[in-house]
Coordinates of C-alpha atoms (C1' of nucleotides) in Angstrom, one line a residue:
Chain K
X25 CA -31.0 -99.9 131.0
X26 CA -34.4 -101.5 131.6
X27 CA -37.3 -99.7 130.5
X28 CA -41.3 -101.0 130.3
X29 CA -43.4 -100.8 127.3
X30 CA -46.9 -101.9 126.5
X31 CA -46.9 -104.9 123.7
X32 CA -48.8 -104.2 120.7
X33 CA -50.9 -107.9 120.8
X34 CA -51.7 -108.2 124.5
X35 CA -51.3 -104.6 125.6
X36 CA -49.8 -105.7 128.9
X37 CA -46.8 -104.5 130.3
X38 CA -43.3 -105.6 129.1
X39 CA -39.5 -104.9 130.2
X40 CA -36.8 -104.1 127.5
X41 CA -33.2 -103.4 127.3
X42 CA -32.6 -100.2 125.5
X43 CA -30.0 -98.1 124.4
X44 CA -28.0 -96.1 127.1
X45 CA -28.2 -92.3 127.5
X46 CA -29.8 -92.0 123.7
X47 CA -33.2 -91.2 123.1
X48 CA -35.5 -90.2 120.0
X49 CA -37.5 -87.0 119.5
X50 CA -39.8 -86.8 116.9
X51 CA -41.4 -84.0 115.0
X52 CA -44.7 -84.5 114.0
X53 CA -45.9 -81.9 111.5
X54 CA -49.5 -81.9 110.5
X55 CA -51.3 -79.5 108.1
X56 CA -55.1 -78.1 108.5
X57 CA -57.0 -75.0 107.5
X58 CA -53.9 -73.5 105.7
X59 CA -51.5 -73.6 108.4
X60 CA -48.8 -76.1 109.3
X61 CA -48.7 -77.3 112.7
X62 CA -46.8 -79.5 115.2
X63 CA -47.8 -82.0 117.5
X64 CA -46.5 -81.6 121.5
X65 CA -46.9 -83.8 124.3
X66 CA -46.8 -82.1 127.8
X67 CA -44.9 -83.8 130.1
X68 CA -46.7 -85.6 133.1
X69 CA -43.6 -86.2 135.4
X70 CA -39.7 -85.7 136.2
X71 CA -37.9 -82.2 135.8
X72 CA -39.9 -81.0 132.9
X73 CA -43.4 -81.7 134.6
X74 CA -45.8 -79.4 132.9
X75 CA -43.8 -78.4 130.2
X76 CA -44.4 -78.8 126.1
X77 CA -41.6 -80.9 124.8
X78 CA -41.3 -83.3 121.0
X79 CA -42.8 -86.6 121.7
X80 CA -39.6 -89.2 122.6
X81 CA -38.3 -92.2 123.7
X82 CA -35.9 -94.7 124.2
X83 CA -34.2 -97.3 121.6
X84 CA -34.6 -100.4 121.8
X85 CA -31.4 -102.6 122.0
X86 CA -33.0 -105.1 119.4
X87 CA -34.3 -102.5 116.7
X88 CA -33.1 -99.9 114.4
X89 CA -33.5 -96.1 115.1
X90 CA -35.6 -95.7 112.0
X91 CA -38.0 -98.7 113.4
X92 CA -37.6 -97.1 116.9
X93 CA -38.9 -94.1 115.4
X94 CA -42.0 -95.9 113.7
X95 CA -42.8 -97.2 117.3
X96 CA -42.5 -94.2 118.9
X97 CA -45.3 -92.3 116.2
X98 CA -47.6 -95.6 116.9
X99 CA -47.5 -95.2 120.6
X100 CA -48.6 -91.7 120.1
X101 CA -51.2 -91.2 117.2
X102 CA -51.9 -95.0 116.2
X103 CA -50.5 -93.7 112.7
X104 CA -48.7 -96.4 110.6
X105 CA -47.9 -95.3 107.0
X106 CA -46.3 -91.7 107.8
X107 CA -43.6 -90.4 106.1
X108 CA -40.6 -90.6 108.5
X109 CA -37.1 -89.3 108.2
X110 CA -34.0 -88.4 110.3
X111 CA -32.8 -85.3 110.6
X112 CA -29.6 -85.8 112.5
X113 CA -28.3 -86.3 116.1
X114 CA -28.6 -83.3 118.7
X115 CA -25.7 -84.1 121.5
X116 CA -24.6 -80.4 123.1
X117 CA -23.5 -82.1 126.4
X118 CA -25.9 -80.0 128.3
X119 CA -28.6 -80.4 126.7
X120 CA -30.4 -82.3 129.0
X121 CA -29.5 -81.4 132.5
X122 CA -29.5 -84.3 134.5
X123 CA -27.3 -86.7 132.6
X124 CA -25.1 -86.4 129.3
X125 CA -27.8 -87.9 126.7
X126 CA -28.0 -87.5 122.9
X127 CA -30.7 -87.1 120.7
X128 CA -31.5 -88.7 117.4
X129 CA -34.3 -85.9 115.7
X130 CA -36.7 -87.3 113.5
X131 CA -39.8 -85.4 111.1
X132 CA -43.0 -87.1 110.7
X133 CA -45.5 -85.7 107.7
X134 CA -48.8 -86.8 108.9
X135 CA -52.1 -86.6 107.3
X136 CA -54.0 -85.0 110.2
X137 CA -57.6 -86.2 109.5
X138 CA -56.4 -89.9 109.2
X139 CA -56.2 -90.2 113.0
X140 CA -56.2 -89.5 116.0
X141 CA -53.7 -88.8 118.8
X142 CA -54.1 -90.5 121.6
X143 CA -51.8 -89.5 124.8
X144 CA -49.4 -92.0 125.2
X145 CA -48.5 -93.5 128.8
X146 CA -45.3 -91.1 128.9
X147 CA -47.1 -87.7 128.0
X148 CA -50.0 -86.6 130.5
X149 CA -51.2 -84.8 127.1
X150 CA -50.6 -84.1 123.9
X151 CA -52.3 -81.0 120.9
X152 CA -51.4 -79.8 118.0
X153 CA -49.8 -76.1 117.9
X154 CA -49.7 -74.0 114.4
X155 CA -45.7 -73.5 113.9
X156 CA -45.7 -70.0 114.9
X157 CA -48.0 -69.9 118.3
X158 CA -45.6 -72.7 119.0
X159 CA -44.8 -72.8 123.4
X160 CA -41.4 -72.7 124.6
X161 CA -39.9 -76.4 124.5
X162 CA -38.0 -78.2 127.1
X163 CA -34.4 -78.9 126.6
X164 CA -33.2 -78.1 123.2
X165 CA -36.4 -79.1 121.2
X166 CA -36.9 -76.0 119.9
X167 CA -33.3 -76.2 118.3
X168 CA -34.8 -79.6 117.0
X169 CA -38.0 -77.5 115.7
X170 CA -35.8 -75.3 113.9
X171 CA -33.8 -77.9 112.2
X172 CA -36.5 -79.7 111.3
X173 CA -38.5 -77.1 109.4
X174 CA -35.4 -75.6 107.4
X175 CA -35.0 -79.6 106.3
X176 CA -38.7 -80.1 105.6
X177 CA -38.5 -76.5 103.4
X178 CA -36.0 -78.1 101.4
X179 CA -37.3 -81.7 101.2
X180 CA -40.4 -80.1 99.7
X181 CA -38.6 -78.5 97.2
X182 CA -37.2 -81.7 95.8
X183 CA -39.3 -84.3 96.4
X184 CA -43.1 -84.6 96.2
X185 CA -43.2 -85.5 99.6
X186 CA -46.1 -82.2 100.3
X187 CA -49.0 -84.8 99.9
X188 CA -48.2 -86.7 102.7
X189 CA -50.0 -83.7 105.0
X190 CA -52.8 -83.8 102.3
X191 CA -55.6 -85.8 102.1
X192 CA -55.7 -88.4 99.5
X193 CA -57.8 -86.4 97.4
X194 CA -57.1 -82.8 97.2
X195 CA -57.3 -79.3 95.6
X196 CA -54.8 -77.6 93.7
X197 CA -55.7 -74.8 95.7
X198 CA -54.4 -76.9 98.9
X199 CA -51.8 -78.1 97.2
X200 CA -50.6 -74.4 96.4
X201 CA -51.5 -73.4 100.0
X202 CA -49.3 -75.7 101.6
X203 CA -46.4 -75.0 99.3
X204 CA -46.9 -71.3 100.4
X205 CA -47.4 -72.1 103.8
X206 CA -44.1 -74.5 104.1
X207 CA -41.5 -72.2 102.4
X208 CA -43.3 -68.9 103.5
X209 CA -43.8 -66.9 99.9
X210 CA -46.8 -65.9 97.9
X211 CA -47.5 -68.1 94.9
X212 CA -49.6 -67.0 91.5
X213 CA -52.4 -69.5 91.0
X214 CA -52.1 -69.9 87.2
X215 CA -48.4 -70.7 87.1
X216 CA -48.5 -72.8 89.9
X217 CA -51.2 -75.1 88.3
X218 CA -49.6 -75.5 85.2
X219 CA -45.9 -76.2 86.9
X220 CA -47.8 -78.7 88.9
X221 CA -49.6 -80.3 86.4
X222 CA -47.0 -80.4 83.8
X223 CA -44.8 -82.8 85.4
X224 CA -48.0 -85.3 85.4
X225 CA -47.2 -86.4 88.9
X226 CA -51.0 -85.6 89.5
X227 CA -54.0 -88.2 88.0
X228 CA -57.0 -86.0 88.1
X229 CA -60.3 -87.3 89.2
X230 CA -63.6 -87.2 87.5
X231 CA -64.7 -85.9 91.4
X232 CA -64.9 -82.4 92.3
X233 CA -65.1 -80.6 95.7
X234 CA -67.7 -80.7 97.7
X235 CA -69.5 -78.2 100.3
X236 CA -68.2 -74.9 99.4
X237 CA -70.1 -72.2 97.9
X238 CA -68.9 -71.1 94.9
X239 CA -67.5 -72.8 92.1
X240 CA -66.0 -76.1 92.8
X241 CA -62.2 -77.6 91.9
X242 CA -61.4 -80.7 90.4
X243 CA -59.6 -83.3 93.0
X244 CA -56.6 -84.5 92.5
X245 CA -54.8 -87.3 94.1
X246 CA -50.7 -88.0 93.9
X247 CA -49.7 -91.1 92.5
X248 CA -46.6 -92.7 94.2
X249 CA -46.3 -95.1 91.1
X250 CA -46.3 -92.3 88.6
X251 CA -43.6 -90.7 90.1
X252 CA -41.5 -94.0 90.6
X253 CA -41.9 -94.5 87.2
X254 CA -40.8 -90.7 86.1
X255 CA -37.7 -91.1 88.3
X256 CA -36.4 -94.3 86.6
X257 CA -36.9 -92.3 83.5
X258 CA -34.5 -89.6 85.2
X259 CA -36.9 -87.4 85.9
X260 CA -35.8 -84.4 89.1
X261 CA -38.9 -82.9 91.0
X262 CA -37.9 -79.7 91.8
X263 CA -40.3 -76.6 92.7
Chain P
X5 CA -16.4 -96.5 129.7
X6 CA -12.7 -95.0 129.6
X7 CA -10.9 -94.5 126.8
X8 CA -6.8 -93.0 125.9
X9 CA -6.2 -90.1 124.4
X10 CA -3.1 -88.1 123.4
X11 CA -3.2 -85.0 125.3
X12 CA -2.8 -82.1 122.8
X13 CA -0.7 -80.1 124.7
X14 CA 2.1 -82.6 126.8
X15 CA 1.8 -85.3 124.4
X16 CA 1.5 -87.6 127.2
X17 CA -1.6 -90.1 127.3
X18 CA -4.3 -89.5 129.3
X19 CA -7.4 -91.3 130.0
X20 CA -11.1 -89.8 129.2
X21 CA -14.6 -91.1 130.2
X22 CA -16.7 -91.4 126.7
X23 CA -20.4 -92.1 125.8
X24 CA -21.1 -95.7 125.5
X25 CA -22.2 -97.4 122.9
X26 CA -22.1 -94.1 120.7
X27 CA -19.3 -93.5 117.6
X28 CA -17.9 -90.6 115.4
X29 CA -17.2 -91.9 111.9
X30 CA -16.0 -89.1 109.4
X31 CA -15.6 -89.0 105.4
X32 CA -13.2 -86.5 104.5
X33 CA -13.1 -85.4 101.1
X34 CA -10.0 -84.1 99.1
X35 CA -9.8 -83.0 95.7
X36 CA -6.9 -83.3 93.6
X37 CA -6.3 -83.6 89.5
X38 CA -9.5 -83.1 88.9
X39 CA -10.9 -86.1 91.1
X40 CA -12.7 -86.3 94.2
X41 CA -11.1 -88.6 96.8
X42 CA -12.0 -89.5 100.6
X43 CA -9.4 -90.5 103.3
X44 CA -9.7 -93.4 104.7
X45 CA -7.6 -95.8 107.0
X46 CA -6.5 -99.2 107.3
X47 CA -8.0 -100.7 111.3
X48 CA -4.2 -102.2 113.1
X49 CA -6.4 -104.7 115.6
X50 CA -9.0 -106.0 116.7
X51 CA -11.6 -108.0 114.3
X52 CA -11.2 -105.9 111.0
X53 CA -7.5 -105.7 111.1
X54 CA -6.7 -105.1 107.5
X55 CA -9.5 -103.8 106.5
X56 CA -10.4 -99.8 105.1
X57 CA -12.5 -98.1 107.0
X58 CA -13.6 -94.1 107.8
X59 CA -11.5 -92.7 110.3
X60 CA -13.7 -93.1 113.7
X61 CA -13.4 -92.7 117.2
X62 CA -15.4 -91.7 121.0
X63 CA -17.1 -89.1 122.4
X64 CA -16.0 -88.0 125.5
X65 CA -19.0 -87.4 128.1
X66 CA -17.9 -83.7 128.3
X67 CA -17.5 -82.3 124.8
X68 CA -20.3 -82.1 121.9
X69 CA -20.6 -84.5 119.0
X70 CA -19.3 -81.7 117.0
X71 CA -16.2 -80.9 118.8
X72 CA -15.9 -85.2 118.7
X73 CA -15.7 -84.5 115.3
X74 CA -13.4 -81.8 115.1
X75 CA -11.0 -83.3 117.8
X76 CA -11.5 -86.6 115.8
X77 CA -9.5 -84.4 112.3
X78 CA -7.1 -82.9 114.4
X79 CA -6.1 -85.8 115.6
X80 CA -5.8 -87.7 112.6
X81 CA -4.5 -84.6 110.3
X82 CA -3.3 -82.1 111.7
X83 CA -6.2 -80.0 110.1
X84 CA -8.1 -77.1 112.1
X85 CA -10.2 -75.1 110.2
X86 CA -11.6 -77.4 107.9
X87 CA -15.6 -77.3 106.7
X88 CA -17.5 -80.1 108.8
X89 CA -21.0 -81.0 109.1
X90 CA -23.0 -83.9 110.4
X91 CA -24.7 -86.2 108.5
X92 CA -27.1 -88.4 110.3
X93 CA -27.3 -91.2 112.9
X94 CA -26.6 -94.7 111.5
X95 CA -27.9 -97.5 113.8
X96 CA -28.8 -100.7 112.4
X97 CA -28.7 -102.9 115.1
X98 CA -26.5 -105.0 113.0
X99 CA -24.4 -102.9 111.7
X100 CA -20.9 -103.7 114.0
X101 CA -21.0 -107.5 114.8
X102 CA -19.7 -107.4 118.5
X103 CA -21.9 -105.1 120.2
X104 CA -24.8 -102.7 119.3
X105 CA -23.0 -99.7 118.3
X106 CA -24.6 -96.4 116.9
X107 CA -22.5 -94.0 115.0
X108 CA -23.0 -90.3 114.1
X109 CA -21.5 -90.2 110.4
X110 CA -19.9 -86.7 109.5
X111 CA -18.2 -85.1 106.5
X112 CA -15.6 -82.7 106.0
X113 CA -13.7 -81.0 103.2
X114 CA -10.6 -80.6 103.2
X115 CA -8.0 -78.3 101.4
X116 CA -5.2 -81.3 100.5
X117 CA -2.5 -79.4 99.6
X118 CA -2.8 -77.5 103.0
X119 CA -2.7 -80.6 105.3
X120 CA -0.3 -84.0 105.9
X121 CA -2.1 -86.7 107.0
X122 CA -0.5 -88.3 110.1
X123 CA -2.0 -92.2 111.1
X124 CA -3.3 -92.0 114.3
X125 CA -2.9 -93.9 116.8
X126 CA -6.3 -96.5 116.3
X127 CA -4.6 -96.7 112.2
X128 CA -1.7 -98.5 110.9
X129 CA -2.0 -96.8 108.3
X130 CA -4.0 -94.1 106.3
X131 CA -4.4 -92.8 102.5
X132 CA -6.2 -91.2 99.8
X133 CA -8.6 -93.1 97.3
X134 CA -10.3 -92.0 94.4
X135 CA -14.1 -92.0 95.0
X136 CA -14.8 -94.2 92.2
X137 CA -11.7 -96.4 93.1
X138 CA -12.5 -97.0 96.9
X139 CA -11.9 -100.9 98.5
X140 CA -14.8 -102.9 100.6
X141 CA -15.5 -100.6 103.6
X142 CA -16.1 -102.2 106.8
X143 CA -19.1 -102.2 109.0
X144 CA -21.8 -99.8 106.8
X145 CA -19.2 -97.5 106.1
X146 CA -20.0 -97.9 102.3
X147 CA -23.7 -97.2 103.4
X148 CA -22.2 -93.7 105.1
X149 CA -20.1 -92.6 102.6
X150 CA -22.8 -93.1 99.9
X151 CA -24.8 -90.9 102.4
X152 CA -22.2 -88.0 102.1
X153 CA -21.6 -88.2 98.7
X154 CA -25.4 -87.9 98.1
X155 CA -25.4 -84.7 100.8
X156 CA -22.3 -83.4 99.3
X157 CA -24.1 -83.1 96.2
X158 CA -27.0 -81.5 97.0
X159 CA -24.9 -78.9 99.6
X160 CA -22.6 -78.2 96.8
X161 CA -25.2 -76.9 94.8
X162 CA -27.3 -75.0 97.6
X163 CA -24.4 -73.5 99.2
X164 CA -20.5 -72.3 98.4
X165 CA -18.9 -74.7 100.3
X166 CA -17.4 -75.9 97.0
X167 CA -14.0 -73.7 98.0
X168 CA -13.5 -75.5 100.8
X169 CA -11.6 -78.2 99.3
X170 CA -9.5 -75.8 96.6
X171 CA -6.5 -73.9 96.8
X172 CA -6.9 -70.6 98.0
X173 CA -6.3 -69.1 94.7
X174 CA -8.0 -70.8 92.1
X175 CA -8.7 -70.6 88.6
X176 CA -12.2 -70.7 87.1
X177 CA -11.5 -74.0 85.2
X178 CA -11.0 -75.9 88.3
X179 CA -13.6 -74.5 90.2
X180 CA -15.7 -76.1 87.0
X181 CA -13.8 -79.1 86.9
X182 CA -14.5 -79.4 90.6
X183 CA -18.1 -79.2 89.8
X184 CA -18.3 -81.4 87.0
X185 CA -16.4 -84.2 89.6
X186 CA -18.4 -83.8 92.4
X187 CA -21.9 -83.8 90.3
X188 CA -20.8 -86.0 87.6
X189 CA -22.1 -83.8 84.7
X190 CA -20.4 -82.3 82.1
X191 CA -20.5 -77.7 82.0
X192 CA -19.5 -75.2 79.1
X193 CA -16.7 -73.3 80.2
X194 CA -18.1 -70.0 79.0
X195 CA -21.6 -70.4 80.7
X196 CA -20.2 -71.8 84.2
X197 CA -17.9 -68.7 84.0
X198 CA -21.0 -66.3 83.3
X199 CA -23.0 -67.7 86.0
X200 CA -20.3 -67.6 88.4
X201 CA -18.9 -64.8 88.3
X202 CA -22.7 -63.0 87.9
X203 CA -23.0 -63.8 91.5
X204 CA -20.2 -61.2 92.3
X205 CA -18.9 -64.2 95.5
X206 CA -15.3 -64.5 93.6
X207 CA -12.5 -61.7 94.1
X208 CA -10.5 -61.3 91.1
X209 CA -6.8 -61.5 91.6
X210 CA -4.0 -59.3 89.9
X211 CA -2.3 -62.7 89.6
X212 CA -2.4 -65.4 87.0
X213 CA -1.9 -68.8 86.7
X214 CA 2.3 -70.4 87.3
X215 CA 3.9 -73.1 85.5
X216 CA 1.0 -74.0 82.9
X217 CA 2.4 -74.5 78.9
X218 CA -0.4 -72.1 77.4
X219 CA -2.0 -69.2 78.3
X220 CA -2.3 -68.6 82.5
X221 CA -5.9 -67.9 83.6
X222 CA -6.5 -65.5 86.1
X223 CA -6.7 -66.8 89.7
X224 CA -9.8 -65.5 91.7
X225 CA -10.4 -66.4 95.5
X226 CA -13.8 -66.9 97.3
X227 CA -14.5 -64.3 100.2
X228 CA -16.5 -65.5 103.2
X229 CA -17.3 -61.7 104.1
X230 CA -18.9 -61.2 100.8
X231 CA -20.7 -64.4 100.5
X232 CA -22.3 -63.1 104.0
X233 CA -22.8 -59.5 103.0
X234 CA -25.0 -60.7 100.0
X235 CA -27.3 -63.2 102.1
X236 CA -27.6 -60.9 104.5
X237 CA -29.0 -58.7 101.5
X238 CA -31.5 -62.1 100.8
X239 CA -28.9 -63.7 98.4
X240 CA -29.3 -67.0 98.1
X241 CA -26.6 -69.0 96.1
X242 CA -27.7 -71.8 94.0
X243 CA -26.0 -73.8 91.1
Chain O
dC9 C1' -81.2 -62.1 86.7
dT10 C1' -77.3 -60.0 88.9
dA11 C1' -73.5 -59.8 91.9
dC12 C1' -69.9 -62.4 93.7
dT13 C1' -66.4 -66.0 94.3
dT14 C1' -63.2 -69.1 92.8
dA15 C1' -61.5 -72.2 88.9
dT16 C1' -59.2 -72.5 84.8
dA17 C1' -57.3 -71.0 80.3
dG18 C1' -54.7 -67.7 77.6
dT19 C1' -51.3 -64.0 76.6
dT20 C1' -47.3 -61.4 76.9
dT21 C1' -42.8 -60.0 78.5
dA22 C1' -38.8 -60.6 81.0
dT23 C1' -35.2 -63.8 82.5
dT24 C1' -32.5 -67.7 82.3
dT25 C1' -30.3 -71.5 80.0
dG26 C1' -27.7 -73.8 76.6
dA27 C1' -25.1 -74.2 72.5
dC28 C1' -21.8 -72.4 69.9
dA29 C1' -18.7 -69.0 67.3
dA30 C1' -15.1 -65.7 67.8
dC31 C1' -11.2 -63.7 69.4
dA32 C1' -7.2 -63.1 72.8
dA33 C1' -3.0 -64.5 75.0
dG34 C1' 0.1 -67.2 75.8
dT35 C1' 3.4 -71.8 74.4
dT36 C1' 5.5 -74.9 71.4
dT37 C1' 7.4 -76.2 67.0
dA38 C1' 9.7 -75.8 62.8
Chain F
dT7 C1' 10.2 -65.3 63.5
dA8 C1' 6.1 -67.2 62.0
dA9 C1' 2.7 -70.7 62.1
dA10 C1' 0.3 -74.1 64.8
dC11 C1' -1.6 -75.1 69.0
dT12 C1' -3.8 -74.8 73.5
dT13 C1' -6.5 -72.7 76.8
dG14 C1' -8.7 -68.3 78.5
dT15 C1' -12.2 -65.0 77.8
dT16 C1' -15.9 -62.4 75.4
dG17 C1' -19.9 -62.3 72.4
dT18 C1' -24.1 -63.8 70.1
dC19 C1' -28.5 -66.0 69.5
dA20 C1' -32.3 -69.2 69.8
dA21 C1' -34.9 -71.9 72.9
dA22 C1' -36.9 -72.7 77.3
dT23 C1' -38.7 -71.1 81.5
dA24 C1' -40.6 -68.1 84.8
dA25 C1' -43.4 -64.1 86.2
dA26 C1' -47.1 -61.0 85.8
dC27 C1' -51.3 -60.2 84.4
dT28 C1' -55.9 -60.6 81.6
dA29 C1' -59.9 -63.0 80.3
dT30 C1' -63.3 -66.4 80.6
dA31 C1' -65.9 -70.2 82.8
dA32 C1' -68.6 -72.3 86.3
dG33 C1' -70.7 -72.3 90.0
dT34 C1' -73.3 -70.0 94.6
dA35 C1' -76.2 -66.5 96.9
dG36 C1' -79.3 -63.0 97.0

DNA sequence: CTACTTATAGTTTATTTGACAACAAGTTTA
DNA sequence: TAAACTTGTTGTCAAATAAACTATAAGTAG
């Protein structure tokens, strides 16, 4: 199968080969004013016309699924360093009702103020909807939806992988208020601080917030080479 | 593409469409003195004759990647109710040398003593090896199965599925000894018991230990309806 | 200066974990 | 038949962790 695509150098128009009757979806979570949310694109043609559906595509017959994946994301929010991962194939064989197609699902942690979406040439538009006002999704995305935030509950658990909806500089308030947000509990401010900052993943800055009217917090910022180093030394995260 | 098949019922070959370009490839896991082993099988033609691989097969156009899976067990043991879950797309586009191939990897645990293993048709031959003792896997199968020993791990520990590759009866030592294998850690015998049995999942049995040249433990079985009766309640098992 | 809000530090109690001793119930050996 | 041995099972205790809550600090707004 023959499918066109824009180069990334030239931006004209090119023809691949890709992969037959297997696409990609992807979801793209995102994290602002306390709540998570997820990207959508609304379909702009075919069956589905009008309808909220994961951003997708098509697999290239020269690249990996996981590089696939990247390419998809860069069509779609001109985002580059996310953090990606696959959650597994979706294949029910009616999932998509005009031909027998499988799905790989993907997760994307993105840190919304970074950048911005712009609505690629296969999605008439594209928002971002907090996790629980989400729309009803074509085919079996919503089954995708699911899966994907019972994995990113327990990715977050056990990996520091939280800061990649922050931005680089951050709260410990935020910090805490995404943890609740993701796994859905309450937390106590005190303890979560000193669990946090105990496992010196965190290098504090000499910065503090700005704009808010009352006393402000310290910034923090996650260190990717801290925690490389902790893990060789056997350290676990786990919250 | 057409594939054969054994038909279940007449024995008698029969000829199915399948998804192109799409595999099943499965690590099934035994346990047995105290060691954690995966089956795998020996390929009787084509390029890696010789060679070990996972068991593998098609999808047929008409039946889920799950039901793949479980046909895919059947066929090759004789198994049926056997735990199975998926573990992720593999698709380097290198990763089989003839064609671009993507494969859906699965794992399933299996209760050994249950079960003969019966070389399918696409083996020559098929046998058990000691996790730690496995040959050169062909294709990326070494990258899969280091894949499912890695999600075995972290199941094992977030859910019961632990039983699935004892006895029926068991005794609390090997359900230790089971953990200790698949985790690779050493556990005292008093405090695994304590924690155990504290979660109230095991039923104790009037019935001890046969055939052992010291004192028989008791033998104690895990009960599904319990297990879901207490996370109904907002249990939530976790070693 | 006072009220208010959030940050941050400290305290106290309950719970869990880990290490180990002690005893029980069988088997083997002498 | 008794002692030695092996593994099962129960008990104890100190240390570490987690949870709940109090107190104080630092800033803003009126």
């Amino acid at each position: 199968m023959i499918k066109d695509f824009i180069d990334e150098e030239s931006g004209e128009k090119v023809k691949h080969a890709v992969m037959n009757a297997i696409t990609i979806d992807c979801v793209i979570f995102g994290f602002e004013g306390g709540k998570l949310e997820v990207l959508l694109v609304q379909h702009g043609q075919g069956i589905s016309k009008g309808e909220w559906g994961l951003p997708g595509g098509w697999i290239k017959k020269t690249e990996s699924i996981d590089s696939a994946a990247h390419r998809l994301l860069q069509e779609l929010t001109d985002i580059d360093d996310v953090y990606l991962e696959q959650l597994k194939a979706f294949g029910r064989p009616d999932r998509y009702p005009l031909d027998r197609v499988i799905t790989i699902g993907y997760y994307a942690l993105v840190k919304k103020e970074d950048y911005n979406v712009k609505a690629g040439f296969t999605a008439s538009d594209a928002r971002w909807y907090k996790i629980n006002e989400l729309p009803d999704l074509i085919y079996d995305h919503g089954e995708i939806f699911k899966f994907s935030l019972k994995q990113l509950r327990q990715k977050v658990r056990q990996a520091p992988v939280g800061f990649n909806l922050l931005p680089e500089k951050f709260t410990l308030l935020q910090l805490m208020q995404l943890y609740e947000e993701i796994l859905n509990v309450e937390l106590d401010k005190p303890n979560f601080r000193r669990k946090f900052l105990k496992m010196k993943l965190l290098k504090g800055l000499d910065e503090k917030q700005k704009g808010v009217s009352h006393r402000a917090a310290k910034l923090y910022k996650f260190d990717p080479e801290i925690y490389k180093k902790l893990t060789e030394k056997g350290f676990n995260f786990e919250f």
